[in-house]
Coordinates of N, CA and C in Angstrom, one line a residue:
M1 N -7.7 42.8 -4.3 CA -9.1 42.8 -4.1 C -9.5 41.4 -3.8
S2 N -10.2 41.2 -2.7 CA -10.7 39.9 -2.3 C -11.9 39.5 -3.1
T3 N -12.3 38.3 -3.0 CA -13.5 37.8 -3.7 C -14.7 38.6 -3.3
S4 N -14.8 38.9 -2.0 CA -16.0 39.5 -1.5 C -16.0 41.0 -1.9
D5 N -14.9 41.6 -2.3 CA -14.8 43.0 -2.7 C -15.1 43.2 -4.2
R6 N -15.0 42.1 -4.9 CA -15.2 42.2 -6.4 C -16.7 42.4 -6.7
P7 N -16.9 43.2 -7.7 CA -18.3 43.5 -8.0 C -19.0 42.2 -8.6
S8 N -20.3 42.2 -8.3 CA -21.0 41.0 -8.8 C -21.3 41.2 -10.3
S9 N -21.5 40.1 -11.0 CA -21.8 40.2 -12.4 C -22.7 39.0 -12.7
P10 N -23.2 38.9 -14.0 CA -24.0 37.8 -14.3 C -23.3 36.5 -14.1
E11 N -21.9 36.5 -14.4 CA -21.1 35.3 -14.3 C -20.7 35.0 -12.8
R12 N -20.7 36.1 -12.0 CA -20.2 35.9 -10.6 C -21.3 36.5 -9.7
P13 N -22.2 35.7 -9.3 CA -23.3 36.3 -8.4 C -22.7 36.7 -7.1
S14 N -23.3 37.7 -6.5 CA -22.8 38.3 -5.2 C -22.8 37.1 -4.2
G15 N -21.7 37.1 -3.4 CA -21.7 36.1 -2.3 C -21.0 34.8 -2.7
T16 N -20.7 34.6 -4.0 CA -20.1 33.4 -4.5 C -18.6 33.4 -4.1
D17 N -18.1 32.3 -3.6 CA -16.7 32.2 -3.2 C -15.9 31.6 -4.4
T18 N -15.7 32.4 -5.4 CA -15.1 31.9 -6.6 C -13.7 31.3 -6.3
D19 N -12.9 32.1 -5.5 CA -11.5 31.6 -5.2 C -11.6 30.3 -4.5
G20 N -12.5 30.2 -3.5 CA -12.6 28.9 -2.8 C -13.0 27.7 -3.7
L21 N -13.9 28.0 -4.6 CA -14.3 27.0 -5.6 C -13.1 26.6 -6.5
L22 N -12.4 27.6 -7.0 CA -11.2 27.3 -7.8 C -10.2 26.4 -7.0
A23 N -10.0 26.8 -5.8 CA -9.0 26.1 -4.9 C -9.5 24.6 -4.8
E24 N -10.7 24.4 -4.6 CA -11.3 23.1 -4.4 C -11.1 22.3 -5.7
Q25 N -11.4 22.9 -6.9 CA -11.2 22.3 -8.1 C -9.7 21.9 -8.4
L26 N -8.8 22.8 -8.0 CA -7.4 22.4 -8.2 C -7.0 21.3 -7.3
L27 N -7.5 21.2 -6.1 CA -7.3 20.1 -5.2 C -7.8 18.8 -5.8
R28 N -9.0 18.8 -6.3 CA -9.6 17.6 -6.9 C -8.9 17.2 -8.1
L29 N -8.4 18.2 -8.9 CA -7.6 17.8 -10.1 C -6.3 17.2 -9.7
T30 N -5.7 17.7 -8.7 CA -4.4 17.2 -8.2 C -4.6 15.7 -7.7
R31 N -5.6 15.5 -7.0 CA -5.9 14.1 -6.6 C -6.2 13.2 -7.8
R32 N -6.9 13.7 -8.7 CA -7.2 12.9 -9.9 C -5.9 12.6 -10.7
L33 N -5.1 13.6 -10.9 CA -3.8 13.4 -11.6 C -2.9 12.4 -10.8
H34 N -2.9 12.5 -9.5 CA -2.1 11.5 -8.7 C -2.6 10.1 -8.9
R35 N -4.0 9.9 -8.9 CA -4.5 8.6 -9.2 C -4.2 8.1 -10.6
I36 N -4.3 8.9 -11.6 CA -4.0 8.5 -13.0 C -2.5 8.2 -13.1
Q37 N -1.7 9.1 -12.5 CA -0.2 8.8 -12.6 C 0.1 7.5 -11.9
K38 N -0.5 7.3 -10.7 CA -0.2 6.0 -10.0 C -0.6 4.8 -10.8
R39 N -1.7 4.9 -11.5 CA -2.1 3.8 -12.3 C -1.1 3.5 -13.5
H40 N -0.6 4.6 -14.0 CA 0.4 4.4 -15.1 C 1.7 4.0 -14.6
L41 N 2.0 4.2 -13.4 CA 3.3 3.8 -12.8 C 3.4 2.4 -12.3
E42 N 2.2 1.9 -12.0 CA 2.1 0.5 -11.5 C 2.9 -0.5 -12.3
P43 N 2.7 -0.5 -13.7 CA 3.4 -1.5 -14.5 C 4.9 -1.3 -14.4
V44 N 5.4 -0.1 -14.1 CA 6.8 0.2 -14.0 C 7.3 -0.4 -12.6
G45 N 6.4 -0.5 -11.7 CA 6.8 -1.0 -10.4 C 7.4 0.0 -9.5
I46 N 6.8 1.2 -9.6 CA 7.4 2.4 -8.8 C 6.3 3.3 -8.4
T47 N 6.4 3.9 -7.2 CA 5.4 4.8 -6.7 C 5.7 6.2 -7.3
P48 N 4.7 7.1 -7.2 CA 4.9 8.5 -7.7 C 6.0 9.2 -6.9
A49 N 6.1 8.9 -5.6 CA 7.2 9.5 -4.8 C 8.6 9.0 -5.2
Q50 N 8.7 7.7 -5.5 CA 9.9 7.1 -6.0 C 10.3 7.7 -7.3
S51 N 9.3 7.9 -8.2 CA 9.5 8.4 -9.5 C 10.1 9.8 -9.4
R52 N 9.5 10.6 -8.5 CA 10.0 12.0 -8.3 C 11.5 12.0 -7.8
L53 N 11.8 11.1 -6.9 CA 13.1 11.0 -6.4 C 14.1 10.5 -7.5
L54 N 13.7 9.6 -8.2 CA 14.6 9.1 -9.3 C 14.9 10.2 -10.3
R55 N 13.8 10.9 -10.7 CA 14.0 12.0 -11.6 C 14.9 13.1 -11.0
T56 N 14.8 13.3 -9.7 CA 15.6 14.3 -9.1 C 17.1 13.9 -9.1
V57 N 17.3 12.6 -8.7 CA 18.7 12.1 -8.8 C 19.3 12.3 -10.2
A58 N 18.5 12.1 -11.2 CA 19.0 12.2 -12.6 C 19.4 13.6 -12.9
H59 N 18.7 14.6 -12.3 CA 19.0 16.0 -12.6 C 20.3 16.6 -12.0
F60 N 20.8 15.9 -11.1 CA 22.1 16.4 -10.5 C 23.2 16.0 -11.4
G61 N 24.3 16.8 -11.5 CA 25.4 16.6 -12.4 C 26.3 15.4 -11.8
E62 N 26.3 15.3 -10.5 CA 27.0 14.2 -9.9 C 26.1 13.6 -8.9
P63 N 26.4 12.3 -8.4 CA 25.5 11.7 -7.4 C 25.3 12.6 -6.2
P64 N 24.0 13.0 -5.9 CA 23.7 13.9 -4.8 C 23.8 13.2 -3.4
R65 N 24.0 14.0 -2.4 CA 23.9 13.5 -1.0 C 22.4 13.4 -0.7
M66 N 22.1 12.6 0.4 CA 20.8 12.5 0.8 C 20.2 13.9 1.2
A67 N 21.0 14.7 1.9 CA 20.6 16.0 2.3 C 20.2 16.9 1.1
D68 N 21.0 16.7 0.0 CA 20.7 17.5 -1.2 C 19.3 17.1 -1.8
L69 N 19.0 15.8 -1.7 CA 17.8 15.3 -2.2 C 16.6 15.8 -1.3
A70 N 16.8 15.7 0.0 CA 15.8 16.2 0.9 C 15.5 17.7 0.7
A71 N 16.5 18.5 0.5 CA 16.3 19.9 0.3 C 15.6 20.1 -1.1
R72 N 16.0 19.5 -2.1 CA 15.4 19.7 -3.4 C 14.0 19.3 -3.5
L73 N 13.7 18.1 -2.8 CA 12.3 17.6 -2.7 C 11.4 18.3 -1.7
E74 N 12.1 19.1 -0.8 CA 11.4 19.8 0.3 C 10.7 18.8 1.2
V75 N 11.4 17.8 1.6 CA 10.9 16.7 2.5 C 12.0 16.5 3.6
V76 N 11.6 15.8 4.7 CA 12.6 15.6 5.7 C 13.5 14.5 5.3
P77 N 14.7 14.4 5.8 CA 15.7 13.4 5.3 C 15.2 12.0 5.5
R78 N 14.4 11.7 6.5 CA 13.9 10.4 6.8 C 13.1 9.9 5.6
A79 N 12.3 10.8 5.0 CA 11.5 10.4 3.8 C 12.4 10.0 2.6
V80 N 13.5 10.7 2.5 CA 14.4 10.4 1.4 C 15.0 9.0 1.7
T81 N 15.4 8.7 2.9 CA 16.0 7.4 3.2 C 15.0 6.3 2.9
S82 N 13.7 6.4 3.2 CA 12.8 5.4 2.9 C 12.6 5.2 1.4
L83 N 12.6 6.3 0.6 CA 12.5 6.2 -0.8 C 13.7 5.6 -1.4
V84 N 14.9 6.0 -1.0 CA 16.1 5.4 -1.5 C 16.2 3.9 -1.1
D85 N 15.7 3.5 0.1 CA 15.7 2.1 0.4 C 14.9 1.3 -0.6
G86 N 13.7 1.8 -1.0 CA 12.8 1.1 -1.9 C 13.5 1.1 -3.3
L87 N 14.1 2.2 -3.7 CA 14.7 2.2 -5.1 C 15.9 1.3 -5.1
E88 N 16.7 1.3 -4.0 CA 17.8 0.4 -3.9 C 17.5 -1.0 -3.9
A89 N 16.4 -1.4 -3.3 CA 15.9 -2.8 -3.3 C 15.5 -3.2 -4.7
G90 N 15.1 -2.3 -5.5 CA 14.8 -2.6 -6.9 C 16.0 -2.4 -7.9
D91 N 17.2 -2.2 -7.3 CA 18.4 -2.0 -8.0 C 18.3 -0.8 -9.0
R92 N 17.6 0.3 -8.6 CA 17.4 1.5 -9.4 C 18.4 2.5 -9.0
V93 N 18.8 2.5 -7.8 CA 19.9 3.4 -7.3 C 20.8 2.6 -6.4
R94 N 22.0 3.2 -6.1 CA 22.9 2.6 -5.1 C 23.5 3.7 -4.3
R95 N 23.8 3.4 -3.1 CA 24.5 4.3 -2.2 C 26.0 4.1 -2.5
V96 N 26.7 5.2 -2.6 CA 28.2 5.2 -2.9 C 28.8 6.1 -2.0
P97 N 30.1 5.8 -1.5 CA 30.8 6.8 -0.6 C 31.2 8.0 -1.4
D98 N 31.2 9.1 -0.7 CA 31.7 10.4 -1.3 C 33.2 10.2 -1.4
P99 N 33.8 10.6 -2.5 CA 35.3 10.4 -2.7 C 36.1 11.3 -1.8
N100 N 35.5 12.4 -1.3 CA 36.2 13.4 -0.5 C 35.9 13.3 1.0
N101 N 34.8 12.6 1.3 CA 34.4 12.5 2.7 C 33.8 11.2 3.0
R102 N 34.4 10.3 3.5 CA 33.9 8.9 3.6 C 32.7 8.8 4.6
R103 N 32.4 9.8 5.3 CA 31.2 9.8 6.2 C 30.0 10.2 5.4
V104 N 30.1 10.7 4.2 CA 29.0 11.2 3.4 C 28.7 10.1 2.4
V105 N 27.4 9.8 2.2 CA 26.9 8.8 1.3 C 26.2 9.6 0.1
R106 N 26.5 9.2 -1.1 CA 25.8 9.8 -2.3 C 24.9 8.7 -2.9
I107 N 24.0 9.2 -3.7 CA 23.0 8.3 -4.3 C 23.2 8.4 -5.8
E108 N 23.5 7.2 -6.4 CA 23.8 7.1 -7.8 C 22.8 6.2 -8.5
L109 N 22.5 6.6 -9.8 CA 21.6 5.8 -10.6 C 22.3 4.6 -11.1
T110 N 21.6 3.5 -11.2 CA 22.1 2.3 -11.8 C 21.6 2.2 -13.2
D111 N 22.1 1.2 -14.0 CA 21.6 1.0 -15.3 C 20.1 0.8 -15.3
A112 N 19.7 0.0 -14.3 CA 18.2 -0.3 -14.2 C 17.5 1.0 -13.8
G113 N 18.1 1.9 -13.1 CA 17.5 3.2 -12.8 C 17.3 4.0 -14.0
R114 N 18.3 4.0 -14.9 CA 18.2 4.8 -16.1 C 17.2 4.2 -17.1
A115 N 17.1 2.9 -17.1 CA 16.0 2.2 -17.9 C 14.6 2.6 -17.3
T116 N 14.5 2.6 -16.0 CA 13.3 3.0 -15.4 C 12.9 4.4 -15.7
L117 N 13.9 5.3 -15.8 CA 13.6 6.7 -16.2 C 13.0 6.8 -17.6
R118 N 13.5 6.0 -18.5 CA 12.9 5.9 -19.8 C 11.5 5.5 -19.8
E119 N 11.2 4.4 -19.0 CA 9.8 3.9 -18.8 C 8.9 5.0 -18.2
L120 N 9.5 5.7 -17.3 CA 8.7 6.8 -16.6 C 8.3 7.9 -17.5
R121 N 9.2 8.2 -18.5 CA 8.8 9.3 -19.4 C 7.6 8.9 -20.2
S122 N 7.5 7.6 -20.6 CA 6.4 7.1 -21.4 C 5.1 7.1 -20.5
A123 N 5.3 6.6 -19.3 CA 4.1 6.5 -18.3 C 3.6 7.9 -18.0
R124 N 4.5 8.9 -17.8 CA 4.1 10.3 -17.5 C 3.3 10.9 -18.7
R125 N 3.9 10.6 -19.9 CA 3.2 11.1 -21.1 C 1.8 10.5 -21.2
A126 N 1.7 9.2 -21.0 CA 0.4 8.6 -21.1 C -0.6 9.2 -20.0
A127 N -0.1 9.4 -18.8 CA -0.9 9.9 -17.7 C -1.4 11.4 -18.1
A128 N -0.5 12.1 -18.7 CA -0.8 13.5 -19.1 C -1.9 13.5 -20.2
E129 N -1.7 12.6 -21.1 CA -2.7 12.5 -22.2 C -4.1 12.1 -21.6
D130 N -4.1 11.2 -20.6 CA -5.4 10.8 -20.0 C -6.1 12.0 -19.4
I131 N -5.3 12.8 -18.7 CA -5.9 13.9 -17.9 C -6.2 15.1 -18.9
L132 N -5.5 15.2 -19.9 CA -5.7 16.4 -20.8 C -6.6 16.0 -22.0
A133 N -7.0 14.8 -22.1 CA -7.8 14.3 -23.3 C -9.0 15.2 -23.6
P134 N -9.8 15.7 -22.6 CA -11.0 16.5 -22.9 C -10.7 17.8 -23.5
L135 N -9.4 18.3 -23.4 CA -9.1 19.6 -23.9 C -8.6 19.7 -25.3
T136 N -8.9 20.8 -26.0 CA -8.4 21.0 -27.4 C -7.0 21.5 -27.2
V137 N -6.3 21.6 -28.4 CA -4.9 22.1 -28.4 C -4.9 23.5 -27.9
E138 N -5.9 24.3 -28.3 CA -5.9 25.7 -27.8 C -6.2 25.8 -26.3
Q139 N -7.0 25.0 -25.8 CA -7.3 25.0 -24.4 C -6.1 24.5 -23.6
R140 N -5.3 23.6 -24.1 CA -4.1 23.1 -23.5 C -3.1 24.3 -23.4
E141 N -3.0 25.0 -24.5 CA -2.1 26.2 -24.5 C -2.5 27.2 -23.4
V142 N -3.7 27.5 -23.4 CA -4.2 28.5 -22.3 C -3.9 27.9 -20.9
L143 N -4.2 26.7 -20.7 CA -4.0 26.0 -19.4 C -2.5 26.1 -19.1
E144 N -1.6 25.9 -20.0 CA -0.2 25.9 -19.8 C 0.2 27.3 -19.3
G145 N -0.3 28.3 -19.9 CA 0.0 29.7 -19.5 C -0.6 30.0 -18.1
L146 N -1.8 29.6 -17.8 CA -2.4 29.8 -16.5 C -1.6 29.1 -15.4
L147 N -1.2 27.8 -15.7 CA -0.5 27.1 -14.7 C 0.9 27.7 -14.5
S148 N 1.5 28.1 -15.5 CA 2.9 28.8 -15.4 C 2.8 30.0 -14.5
A149 N 1.7 30.8 -14.7 CA 1.5 32.0 -13.9 C 1.3 31.7 -12.4
L150 N 0.6 30.5 -12.1 CA 0.4 30.1 -10.8 C 1.6 29.5 -10.1
I151 N 2.4 28.7 -10.9 CA 3.6 28.1 -10.4 C 4.7 29.0 -10.1
D152 N 4.9 30.0 -11.0 CA 6.0 31.0 -10.9 C 5.4 32.4 -10.9
P153 N 4.8 32.8 -9.8 CA 4.1 34.1 -9.8 C 5.0 35.3 -9.8
G154 N 6.3 35.1 -9.8 CA 7.2 36.3 -9.8 C 7.6 36.7 -8.4
P155 N 8.7 37.5 -8.3 CA 9.2 37.8 -7.0 C 8.3 38.6 -6.1
E156 N 7.5 39.5 -6.7 CA 6.6 40.3 -5.9 C 5.4 39.6 -5.4
R157 N 5.1 38.4 -5.9 CA 3.9 37.7 -5.4 C 4.2 36.3 -4.9
G158 N 5.5 35.9 -4.9 CA 5.9 34.6 -4.4 C 5.7 34.4 -2.9
C159 N 5.8 33.2 -2.5 CA 5.7 32.8 -1.1 C 7.0 33.0 -0.4

């Protein structure tokens, strides 16, 4: 049932584009979360995109290939190259040859990269607390359930 097909009610006047308003609020929240996260990551000396790449590298059992990272992050390989360049310049990752195929390069965390991951956990926690501060514990629980439903809608409703 589309928004225009829904019956009007005192809470939803006829002609109101509730879904459009919700989508706009989600976009505004995403931008706000990005700004807050960026502010908390500045002292760590890393961008949100580099943070995501570093966390992704850490989730692989063995050092991933650039193509693996691009696929997991759903970005073009060139974007991964730029992010790896920045992290490598900060000694957070290093390029290592694949032991089975010398044409393949893998990305490995350094000790500095692991230390940065620990800092990132604290920064992300602080950013989350900033964004969630206005909510009660009960509201946070409801929000978690709603976001989970939107993030993983199930096979029949997925993209």
